[in-house]
Amino acid sequence: MVNGQSEHRTEKDGTGEGAYPPEVAEFVERFAAELTGAGMQRMASRVFACLLAEESGALGSAELSERLRISPAAVSGAVRYLSQVHLVTREREPGSRRERYRVHANTWYEAIADRDALLGRWATTFEQGIEAVGPDSQAGRRLAETAEFFAFMREELSRMVERWYAHRGVPRTAGHGDREGSATSS
């Protein structure tokens, strides 16, 4: 408050109390554009970047709608996608039916580590494909090389996770890691 006036501008100019300072808004949009360029859905990119930039790492649907100037339906679709790829979790607000969406400190690790299971499923599918098209055909050789590449990726991913734990000085727990800690904890 300055001279009895709120330092925040009114909602009419889009920079009310729920909005980010311009430099944070610029980061959110820039990082969201980078994620979109890498293949993530546009609204999911914006919601994820917004949660990353939030001090608590958690916001409700109304807060995300206000900050990003998007509809609650857009928030819902983005959160559904982000939950499926394990980049955010949903939490119930105590005593309320409302949900908050949280990004955790270990979000990137968890999302990448989850790819191990995906790569394992793909390996099985490639093996079936090789058998279906014949291992001595061009298609079979192409599928075999692809399967070999993904087997290499799985092996390297496992080593990378071990190195990450060693780097962080954290003992590895069963199931790779849990979702403890918020975006503000390290």
JSON list of C-alpha atoms in Angstrom, two decimals:
[
{"chain": "A", "resi": 1, "resn": "MET", "atom": "CA", "xyz": [0.00, 0.00, 0.00]},
{"chain": "A", "resi": 2, "resn": "VAL", "atom": "CA", "xyz": [1.23, 3.44, -0.91]},
{"chain": "A", "resi": 3, "resn": "ASN", "atom": "CA", "xyz": [-0.77, 6.41, 0.41]},
{"chain": "A", "resi": 4, "resn": "GLY", "atom": "CA", "xyz": [-3.69, 4.07, 1.11]},
{"chain": "A", "resi": 5, "resn": "GLN", "atom": "CA", "xyz": [-3.65, 2.83, -2.51]},
{"chain": "A", "resi": 6, "resn": "SER", "atom": "CA", "xyz": [-2.89, -0.72, -3.54]},
{"chain": "A", "resi": 7, "resn": "GLU", "atom": "CA", "xyz": [0.37, -1.06, -5.44]},
{"chain": "A", "resi": 8, "resn": "HIS", "atom": "CA", "xyz": [-1.34, -3.57, -7.74]},
{"chain": "A", "resi": 9, "resn": "ARG", "atom": "CA", "xyz": [-3.08, -2.25, -10.79]},
{"chain": "A", "resi": 10, "resn": "THR", "atom": "CA", "xyz": [-6.70, -3.03, -11.46]},
{"chain": "A", "resi": 11, "resn": "GLU", "atom": "CA", "xyz": [-7.85, -6.13, -13.26]},
{"chain": "A", "resi": 12, "resn": "LYS", "atom": "CA", "xyz": [-9.02, -3.97, -16.16]},
{"chain": "A", "resi": 13, "resn": "ASP", "atom": "CA", "xyz": [-5.48, -3.50, -17.39]},
{"chain": "A", "resi": 14, "resn": "GLY", "atom": "CA", "xyz": [-4.69, -7.19, -16.92]},
{"chain": "A", "resi": 15, "resn": "THR", "atom": "CA", "xyz": [-2.15, -6.74, -14.15]},
{"chain": "A", "resi": 16, "resn": "GLY", "atom": "CA", "xyz": [-4.29, -7.15, -11.04]},
{"chain": "A", "resi": 17, "resn": "GLU", "atom": "CA", "xyz": [-3.28, -8.98, -7.87]},
{"chain": "A", "resi": 18, "resn": "GLY", "atom": "CA", "xyz": [-3.52, -12.39, -9.52]},
{"chain": "A", "resi": 19, "resn": "ALA", "atom": "CA", "xyz": [-1.25, -11.44, -12.41]},
{"chain": "A", "resi": 20, "resn": "TYR", "atom": "CA", "xyz": [2.49, -11.88, -12.49]},
{"chain": "A", "resi": 21, "resn": "PRO", "atom": "CA", "xyz": [4.95, -9.02, -12.68]},
{"chain": "A", "resi": 22, "resn": "PRO", "atom": "CA", "xyz": [5.80, -8.37, -16.35]},
{"chain": "A", "resi": 23, "resn": "GLU", "atom": "CA", "xyz": [9.22, -10.06, -16.16]},
{"chain": "A", "resi": 24, "resn": "VAL", "atom": "CA", "xyz": [7.69, -13.26, -14.76]},
{"chain": "A", "resi": 25, "resn": "ALA", "atom": "CA", "xyz": [4.91, -13.20, -17.34]},
{"chain": "A", "resi": 26, "resn": "GLU", "atom": "CA", "xyz": [7.56, -12.82, -20.04]},
{"chain": "A", "resi": 27, "resn": "PHE", "atom": "CA", "xyz": [9.48, -15.84, -18.69]},
{"chain": "A", "resi": 28, "resn": "VAL", "atom": "CA", "xyz": [6.29, -17.93, -18.53]},
{"chain": "A", "resi": 29, "resn": "GLU", "atom": "CA", "xyz": [5.39, -17.15, -22.13]},
{"chain": "A", "resi": 30, "resn": "ARG", "atom": "CA", "xyz": [8.97, -17.60, -23.39]},
{"chain": "A", "resi": 31, "resn": "PHE", "atom": "CA", "xyz": [9.42, -20.97, -21.69]},
{"chain": "A", "resi": 32, "resn": "ALA", "atom": "CA", "xyz": [5.95, -22.06, -22.79]},
{"chain": "A", "resi": 33, "resn": "ALA", "atom": "CA", "xyz": [6.91, -21.22, -26.38]},
{"chain": "A", "resi": 34, "resn": "GLU", "atom": "CA", "xyz": [10.07, -23.33, -26.00]},
{"chain": "A", "resi": 35, "resn": "LEU", "atom": "CA", "xyz": [8.04, -26.28, -24.69]},
{"chain": "A", "resi": 36, "resn": "THR", "atom": "CA", "xyz": [5.51, -25.87, -27.50]},
{"chain": "A", "resi": 37, "resn": "GLY", "atom": "CA", "xyz": [8.34, -25.81, -30.02]},
{"chain": "A", "resi": 38, "resn": "ALA", "atom": "CA", "xyz": [9.58, -29.09, -28.53]},
{"chain": "A", "resi": 39, "resn": "GLY", "atom": "CA", "xyz": [6.17, -30.69, -29.10]},
{"chain": "A", "resi": 40, "resn": "MET", "atom": "CA", "xyz": [4.15, -30.09, -25.95]},
{"chain": "A", "resi": 41, "resn": "GLN", "atom": "CA", "xyz": [0.57, -28.85, -26.34]},
{"chain": "A", "resi": 42, "resn": "ARG", "atom": "CA", "xyz": [0.38, -25.05, -26.23]},
{"chain": "A", "resi": 43, "resn": "MET", "atom": "CA", "xyz": [-1.98, -24.66, -23.25]},
{"chain": "A", "resi": 44, "resn": "ALA", "atom": "CA", "xyz": [-0.22, -27.42, -21.33]},
{"chain": "A", "resi": 45, "resn": "SER", "atom": "CA", "xyz": [3.06, -25.58, -21.93]},
{"chain": "A", "resi": 46, "resn": "ARG", "atom": "CA", "xyz": [1.65, -22.35, -20.58]},
{"chain": "A", "resi": 47, "resn": "VAL", "atom": "CA", "xyz": [0.09, -23.99, -17.50]},
{"chain": "A", "resi": 48, "resn": "PHE", "atom": "CA", "xyz": [3.29, -25.91, -16.75]},
{"chain": "A", "resi": 49, "resn": "ALA", "atom": "CA", "xyz": [5.48, -22.81, -17.10]},
{"chain": "A", "resi": 50, "resn": "CYS", "atom": "CA", "xyz": [3.07, -20.85, -14.92]},
{"chain": "A", "resi": 51, "resn": "LEU", "atom": "CA", "xyz": [3.23, -23.48, -12.16]},
{"chain": "A", "resi": 52, "resn": "LEU", "atom": "CA", "xyz": [7.02, -23.59, -12.37]},
{"chain": "A", "resi": 53, "resn": "ALA", "atom": "CA", "xyz": [7.20, -19.83, -11.86]},
{"chain": "A", "resi": 54, "resn": "GLU", "atom": "CA", "xyz": [4.76, -19.86, -8.94]},
{"chain": "A", "resi": 55, "resn": "GLU", "atom": "CA", "xyz": [6.49, -19.53, -5.55]},
{"chain": "A", "resi": 56, "resn": "SER", "atom": "CA", "xyz": [4.44, -22.32, -3.95]},
{"chain": "A", "resi": 57, "resn": "GLY", "atom": "CA", "xyz": [4.46, -24.47, -7.08]},
{"chain": "A", "resi": 58, "resn": "ALA", "atom": "CA", "xyz": [0.68, -24.86, -6.83]},
{"chain": "A", "resi": 59, "resn": "LEU", "atom": "CA", "xyz": [-2.32, -22.97, -8.16]},
{"chain": "A", "resi": 60, "resn": "GLY", "atom": "CA", "xyz": [-6.02, -23.61, -8.57]},
{"chain": "A", "resi": 61, "resn": "SER", "atom": "CA", "xyz": [-7.94, -23.50, -11.81]},
{"chain": "A", "resi": 62, "resn": "ALA", "atom": "CA", "xyz": [-9.26, -19.98, -11.23]},
{"chain": "A", "resi": 63, "resn": "GLU", "atom": "CA", "xyz": [-5.77, -18.67, -10.48]},
{"chain": "A", "resi": 64, "resn": "LEU", "atom": "CA", "xyz": [-4.33, -20.29, -13.60]},
{"chain": "A", "resi": 65, "resn": "SER", "atom": "CA", "xyz": [-7.21, -18.93, -15.69]},
{"chain": "A", "resi": 66, "resn": "GLU", "atom": "CA", "xyz": [-6.61, -15.44, -14.34]},
{"chain": "A", "resi": 67, "resn": "ARG", "atom": "CA", "xyz": [-2.84, -15.45, -14.71]},
{"chain": "A", "resi": 68, "resn": "LEU", "atom": "CA", "xyz": [-2.81, -16.92, -18.19]},
{"chain": "A", "resi": 69, "resn": "ARG", "atom": "CA", "xyz": [-6.07, -15.29, -19.32]},
{"chain": "A", "resi": 70, "resn": "ILE", "atom": "CA", "xyz": [-7.48, -18.61, -20.49]},
{"chain": "A", "resi": 71, "resn": "SER", "atom": "CA", "xyz": [-10.78, -20.37, -19.87]},
{"chain": "A", "resi": 72, "resn": "PRO", "atom": "CA", "xyz": [-11.28, -22.91, -17.08]},
{"chain": "A", "resi": 73, "resn": "ALA", "atom": "CA", "xyz": [-11.90, -25.49, -19.82]},
{"chain": "A", "resi": 74, "resn": "ALA", "atom": "CA", "xyz": [-8.45, -24.75, -21.27]},
{"chain": "A", "resi": 75, "resn": "VAL", "atom": "CA", "xyz": [-6.93, -25.19, -17.81]},
{"chain": "A", "resi": 76, "resn": "SER", "atom": "CA", "xyz": [-8.77, -28.48, -17.37]},
{"chain": "A", "resi": 77, "resn": "GLY", "atom": "CA", "xyz": [-7.53, -29.89, -20.68]},
{"chain": "A", "resi": 78, "resn": "ALA", "atom": "CA", "xyz": [-3.97, -28.75, -20.01]},
{"chain": "A", "resi": 79, "resn": "VAL", "atom": "CA", "xyz": [-3.94, -30.24, -16.51]},
{"chain": "A", "resi": 80, "resn": "ARG", "atom": "CA", "xyz": [-5.37, -33.52, -17.80]},
{"chain": "A", "resi": 81, "resn": "TYR", "atom": "CA", "xyz": [-2.46, -33.79, -20.25]},
{"chain": "A", "resi": 82, "resn": "LEU", "atom": "CA", "xyz": [0.16, -32.68, -17.70]},
{"chain": "A", "resi": 83, "resn": "SER", "atom": "CA", "xyz": [-1.15, -35.23, -15.19]},
{"chain": "A", "resi": 84, "resn": "GLN", "atom": "CA", "xyz": [-0.99, -38.02, -17.78]},
{"chain": "A", "resi": 85, "resn": "VAL", "atom": "CA", "xyz": [2.66, -37.27, -18.50]},
{"chain": "A", "resi": 86, "resn": "HIS", "atom": "CA", "xyz": [3.43, -36.90, -14.78]},
{"chain": "A", "resi": 87, "resn": "LEU", "atom": "CA", "xyz": [4.45, -33.25, -14.87]},
{"chain": "A", "resi": 88, "resn": "VAL", "atom": "CA", "xyz": [1.82, -32.09, -12.35]},
{"chain": "A", "resi": 89, "resn": "THR", "atom": "CA", "xyz": [-0.23, -33.65, -9.61]},
{"chain": "A", "resi": 90, "resn": "ARG", "atom": "CA", "xyz": [-3.73, -32.81, -8.43]},
{"chain": "A", "resi": 91, "resn": "GLU", "atom": "CA", "xyz": [-4.46, -32.03, -4.79]},
{"chain": "A", "resi": 92, "resn": "ARG", "atom": "CA", "xyz": [-7.72, -31.31, -3.03]},
{"chain": "A", "resi": 93, "resn": "GLU", "atom": "CA", "xyz": [-7.92, -28.06, -1.12]},
{"chain": "A", "resi": 94, "resn": "PRO", "atom": "CA", "xyz": [-8.70, -29.01, 2.51]},
{"chain": "A", "resi": 95, "resn": "GLY", "atom": "CA", "xyz": [-12.42, -28.62, 3.22]},
{"chain": "A", "resi": 96, "resn": "SER", "atom": "CA", "xyz": [-13.21, -27.88, -0.41]},
{"chain": "A", "resi": 97, "resn": "ARG", "atom": "CA", "xyz": [-14.14, -29.66, -3.61]},
{"chain": "A", "resi": 98, "resn": "ARG", "atom": "CA", "xyz": [-11.64, -27.51, -5.49]},
{"chain": "A", "resi": 99, "resn": "GLU", "atom": "CA", "xyz": [-8.38, -28.89, -6.74]},
{"chain": "A", "resi": 100, "resn": "ARG", "atom": "CA", "xyz": [-4.95, -27.34, -6.83]},
{"chain": "A", "resi": 101, "resn": "TYR", "atom": "CA", "xyz": [-2.37, -28.38, -9.34]},
{"chain": "A", "resi": 102, "resn": "ARG", "atom": "CA", "xyz": [1.22, -28.78, -8.21]},
{"chain": "A", "resi": 103, "resn": "VAL", "atom": "CA", "xyz": [4.57, -29.09, -9.91]},
{"chain": "A", "resi": 104, "resn": "HIS", "atom": "CA", "xyz": [7.17, -30.82, -7.75]},
{"chain": "A", "resi": 105, "resn": "ALA", "atom": "CA", "xyz": [10.91, -30.30, -7.43]},
{"chain": "A", "resi": 106, "resn": "ASN", "atom": "CA", "xyz": [11.60, -33.70, -8.99]},
{"chain": "A", "resi": 107, "resn": "THR", "atom": "CA", "xyz": [9.17, -33.21, -11.90]},
{"chain": "A", "resi": 108, "resn": "TRP", "atom": "CA", "xyz": [11.73, -33.44, -14.68]},
{"chain": "A", "resi": 109, "resn": "TYR", "atom": "CA", "xyz": [13.37, -36.52, -13.24]},
{"chain": "A", "resi": 110, "resn": "GLU", "atom": "CA", "xyz": [10.04, -38.27, -12.75]},
{"chain": "A", "resi": 111, "resn": "ALA", "atom": "CA", "xyz": [8.85, -37.46, -16.26]},
{"chain": "A", "resi": 112, "resn": "ILE", "atom": "CA", "xyz": [12.06, -38.73, -17.83]},
{"chain": "A", "resi": 113, "resn": "ALA", "atom": "CA", "xyz": [12.28, -41.79, -15.59]},
{"chain": "A", "resi": 114, "resn": "ASP", "atom": "CA", "xyz": [8.71, -42.70, -16.59]},
{"chain": "A", "resi": 115, "resn": "ARG", "atom": "CA", "xyz": [9.96, -43.02, -20.14]},
{"chain": "A", "resi": 116, "resn": "ASP", "atom": "CA", "xyz": [11.78, -46.22, -19.16]},
{"chain": "A", "resi": 117, "resn": "ALA", "atom": "CA", "xyz": [8.48, -48.09, -19.00]},
{"chain": "A", "resi": 118, "resn": "LEU", "atom": "CA", "xyz": [7.42, -46.60, -22.32]},
{"chain": "A", "resi": 119, "resn": "LEU", "atom": "CA", "xyz": [10.69, -47.63, -23.97]},
{"chain": "A", "resi": 120, "resn": "GLY", "atom": "CA", "xyz": [10.22, -51.14, -22.58]},
{"chain": "A", "resi": 121, "resn": "ARG", "atom": "CA", "xyz": [6.77, -51.40, -24.16]},
{"chain": "A", "resi": 122, "resn": "TRP", "atom": "CA", "xyz": [8.14, -50.12, -27.45]},
{"chain": "A", "resi": 123, "resn": "ALA", "atom": "CA", "xyz": [10.92, -52.73, -27.38]},
{"chain": "A", "resi": 124, "resn": "THR", "atom": "CA", "xyz": [8.32, -55.48, -27.11]},
{"chain": "A", "resi": 125, "resn": "THR", "atom": "CA", "xyz": [6.32, -53.97, -29.97]},
{"chain": "A", "resi": 126, "resn": "PHE", "atom": "CA", "xyz": [9.43, -53.65, -32.16]},
{"chain": "A", "resi": 127, "resn": "GLU", "atom": "CA", "xyz": [10.29, -57.30, -31.55]},
{"chain": "A", "resi": 128, "resn": "GLN", "atom": "CA", "xyz": [6.80, -58.27, -32.69]},
{"chain": "A", "resi": 129, "resn": "GLY", "atom": "CA", "xyz": [7.18, -55.99, -35.70]},
{"chain": "A", "resi": 130, "resn": "ILE", "atom": "CA", "xyz": [10.51, -57.54, -36.66]},
{"chain": "A", "resi": 131, "resn": "GLU", "atom": "CA", "xyz": [8.95, -60.97, -36.56]},
{"chain": "A", "resi": 132, "resn": "ALA", "atom": "CA", "xyz": [5.92, -59.78, -38.55]},
{"chain": "A", "resi": 133, "resn": "VAL", "atom": "CA", "xyz": [7.91, -58.23, -41.41]},
{"chain": "A", "resi": 134, "resn": "GLY", "atom": "CA", "xyz": [10.79, -60.69, -41.29]},
{"chain": "A", "resi": 135, "resn": "PRO", "atom": "CA", "xyz": [14.20, -60.00, -39.74]},
{"chain": "A", "resi": 136, "resn": "ASP", "atom": "CA", "xyz": [16.01, -60.21, -43.09]},
{"chain": "A", "resi": 137, "resn": "SER", "atom": "CA", "xyz": [13.80, -57.68, -44.86]},
{"chain": "A", "resi": 138, "resn": "GLN", "atom": "CA", "xyz": [14.67, -53.98, -45.15]},
{"chain": "A", "resi": 139, "resn": "ALA", "atom": "CA", "xyz": [11.78, -53.18, -42.83]},
{"chain": "A", "resi": 140, "resn": "GLY", "atom": "CA", "xyz": [12.97, -55.84, -40.37]},
{"chain": "A", "resi": 141, "resn": "ARG", "atom": "CA", "xyz": [16.50, -54.42, -40.34]},
{"chain": "A", "resi": 142, "resn": "ARG", "atom": "CA", "xyz": [15.13, -50.91, -39.88]},
{"chain": "A", "resi": 143, "resn": "LEU", "atom": "CA", "xyz": [12.93, -52.05, -36.99]},
{"chain": "A", "resi": 144, "resn": "ALA", "atom": "CA", "xyz": [15.86, -53.97, -35.46]},
{"chain": "A", "resi": 145, "resn": "GLU", "atom": "CA", "xyz": [18.05, -50.88, -35.57]},
{"chain": "A", "resi": 146, "resn": "THR", "atom": "CA", "xyz": [15.27, -48.85, -33.98]},
{"chain": "A", "resi": 147, "resn": "ALA", "atom": "CA", "xyz": [14.82, -51.49, -31.27]},
{"chain": "A", "resi": 148, "resn": "GLU", "atom": "CA", "xyz": [18.57, -51.50, -30.65]},
{"chain": "A", "resi": 149, "resn": "PHE", "atom": "CA", "xyz": [18.58, -47.70, -30.32]},
{"chain": "A", "resi": 150, "resn": "PHE", "atom": "CA", "xyz": [15.76, -47.76, -27.76]},
{"chain": "A", "resi": 151, "resn": "ALA", "atom": "CA", "xyz": [17.48, -50.55, -25.80]},
{"chain": "A", "resi": 152, "resn": "PHE", "atom": "CA", "xyz": [20.57, -48.34, -25.72]},
{"chain": "A", "resi": 153, "resn": "MET", "atom": "CA", "xyz": [18.43, -45.40, -24.55]},
{"chain": "A", "resi": 154, "resn": "ARG", "atom": "CA", "xyz": [16.93, -47.45, -21.70]},
{"chain": "A", "resi": 155, "resn": "GLU", "atom": "CA", "xyz": [20.36, -48.52, -20.55]},
{"chain": "A", "resi": 156, "resn": "GLU", "atom": "CA", "xyz": [21.70, -44.98, -20.67]},
{"chain": "A", "resi": 157, "resn": "LEU", "atom": "CA", "xyz": [18.60, -43.60, -18.96]},
{"chain": "A", "resi": 158, "resn": "SER", "atom": "CA", "xyz": [19.11, -45.98, -16.06]},
{"chain": "A", "resi": 159, "resn": "ARG", "atom": "CA", "xyz": [22.76, -44.93, -15.74]},
{"chain": "A", "resi": 160, "resn": "MET", "atom": "CA", "xyz": [21.81, -41.27, -15.96]},
{"chain": "A", "resi": 161, "resn": "VAL", "atom": "CA", "xyz": [19.26, -41.66, -13.15]},
{"chain": "A", "resi": 162, "resn": "GLU", "atom": "CA", "xyz": [21.90, -43.29, -10.95]},
{"chain": "A", "resi": 163, "resn": "ARG", "atom": "CA", "xyz": [24.32, -40.44, -11.70]},
{"chain": "A", "resi": 164, "resn": "TRP", "atom": "CA", "xyz": [21.58, -37.90, -10.93]},
{"chain": "A", "resi": 165, "resn": "TYR", "atom": "CA", "xyz": [21.02, -39.46, -7.50]},
{"chain": "A", "resi": 166, "resn": "ALA", "atom": "CA", "xyz": [24.75, -39.45, -6.83]},
{"chain": "A", "resi": 167, "resn": "HIS", "atom": "CA", "xyz": [24.99, -35.82, -7.99]},
{"chain": "A", "resi": 168, "resn": "ARG", "atom": "CA", "xyz": [22.15, -34.79, -5.67]},
{"chain": "A", "resi": 169, "resn": "GLY", "atom": "CA", "xyz": [23.53, -36.87, -2.81]},
{"chain": "A", "resi": 170, "resn": "VAL", "atom": "CA", "xyz": [20.16, -38.55, -2.38]},
{"chain": "A", "resi": 171, "resn": "PRO", "atom": "CA", "xyz": [19.85, -42.30, -1.82]},
{"chain": "A", "resi": 172, "resn": "ARG", "atom": "CA", "xyz": [17.76, -43.97, -4.50]},
{"chain": "A", "resi": 173, "resn": "THR", "atom": "CA", "xyz": [14.44, -45.29, -3.25]},
{"chain": "A", "resi": 174, "resn": "ALA", "atom": "CA", "xyz": [12.30, -48.02, -4.73]},
{"chain": "A", "resi": 175, "resn": "GLY", "atom": "CA", "xyz": [10.26, -46.82, -7.66]},
{"chain": "A", "resi": 176, "resn": "HIS", "atom": "CA", "xyz": [12.83, -44.13, -8.64]},
{"chain": "A", "resi": 177, "resn": "GLY", "atom": "CA", "xyz": [11.56, -41.40, -6.41]},
{"chain": "A", "resi": 178, "resn": "ASP", "atom": "CA", "xyz": [8.48, -40.21, -4.78]},
{"chain": "A", "resi": 179, "resn": "ARG", "atom": "CA", "xyz": [6.65, -37.02, -5.30]},
{"chain": "A", "resi": 180, "resn": "GLU", "atom": "CA", "xyz": [7.65, -35.46, -2.03]},
{"chain": "A", "resi": 181, "resn": "GLY", "atom": "CA", "xyz": [8.68, -31.87, -1.99]},
{"chain": "A", "resi": 182, "resn": "SER", "atom": "CA", "xyz": [7.25, -28.92, -3.79]},
{"chain": "A", "resi": 183, "resn": "ALA", "atom": "CA", "xyz": [8.80, -26.86, -6.51]},
{"chain": "A", "resi": 184, "resn": "THR", "atom": "CA", "xyz": [10.45, -24.78, -3.85]},
{"chain": "A", "resi": 185, "resn": "SER", "atom": "CA", "xyz": [12.23, -27.64, -2.10]},
{"chain": "A", "resi": 186, "resn": "SER", "atom": "CA", "xyz": [15.48, -29.10, -3.34]}
]
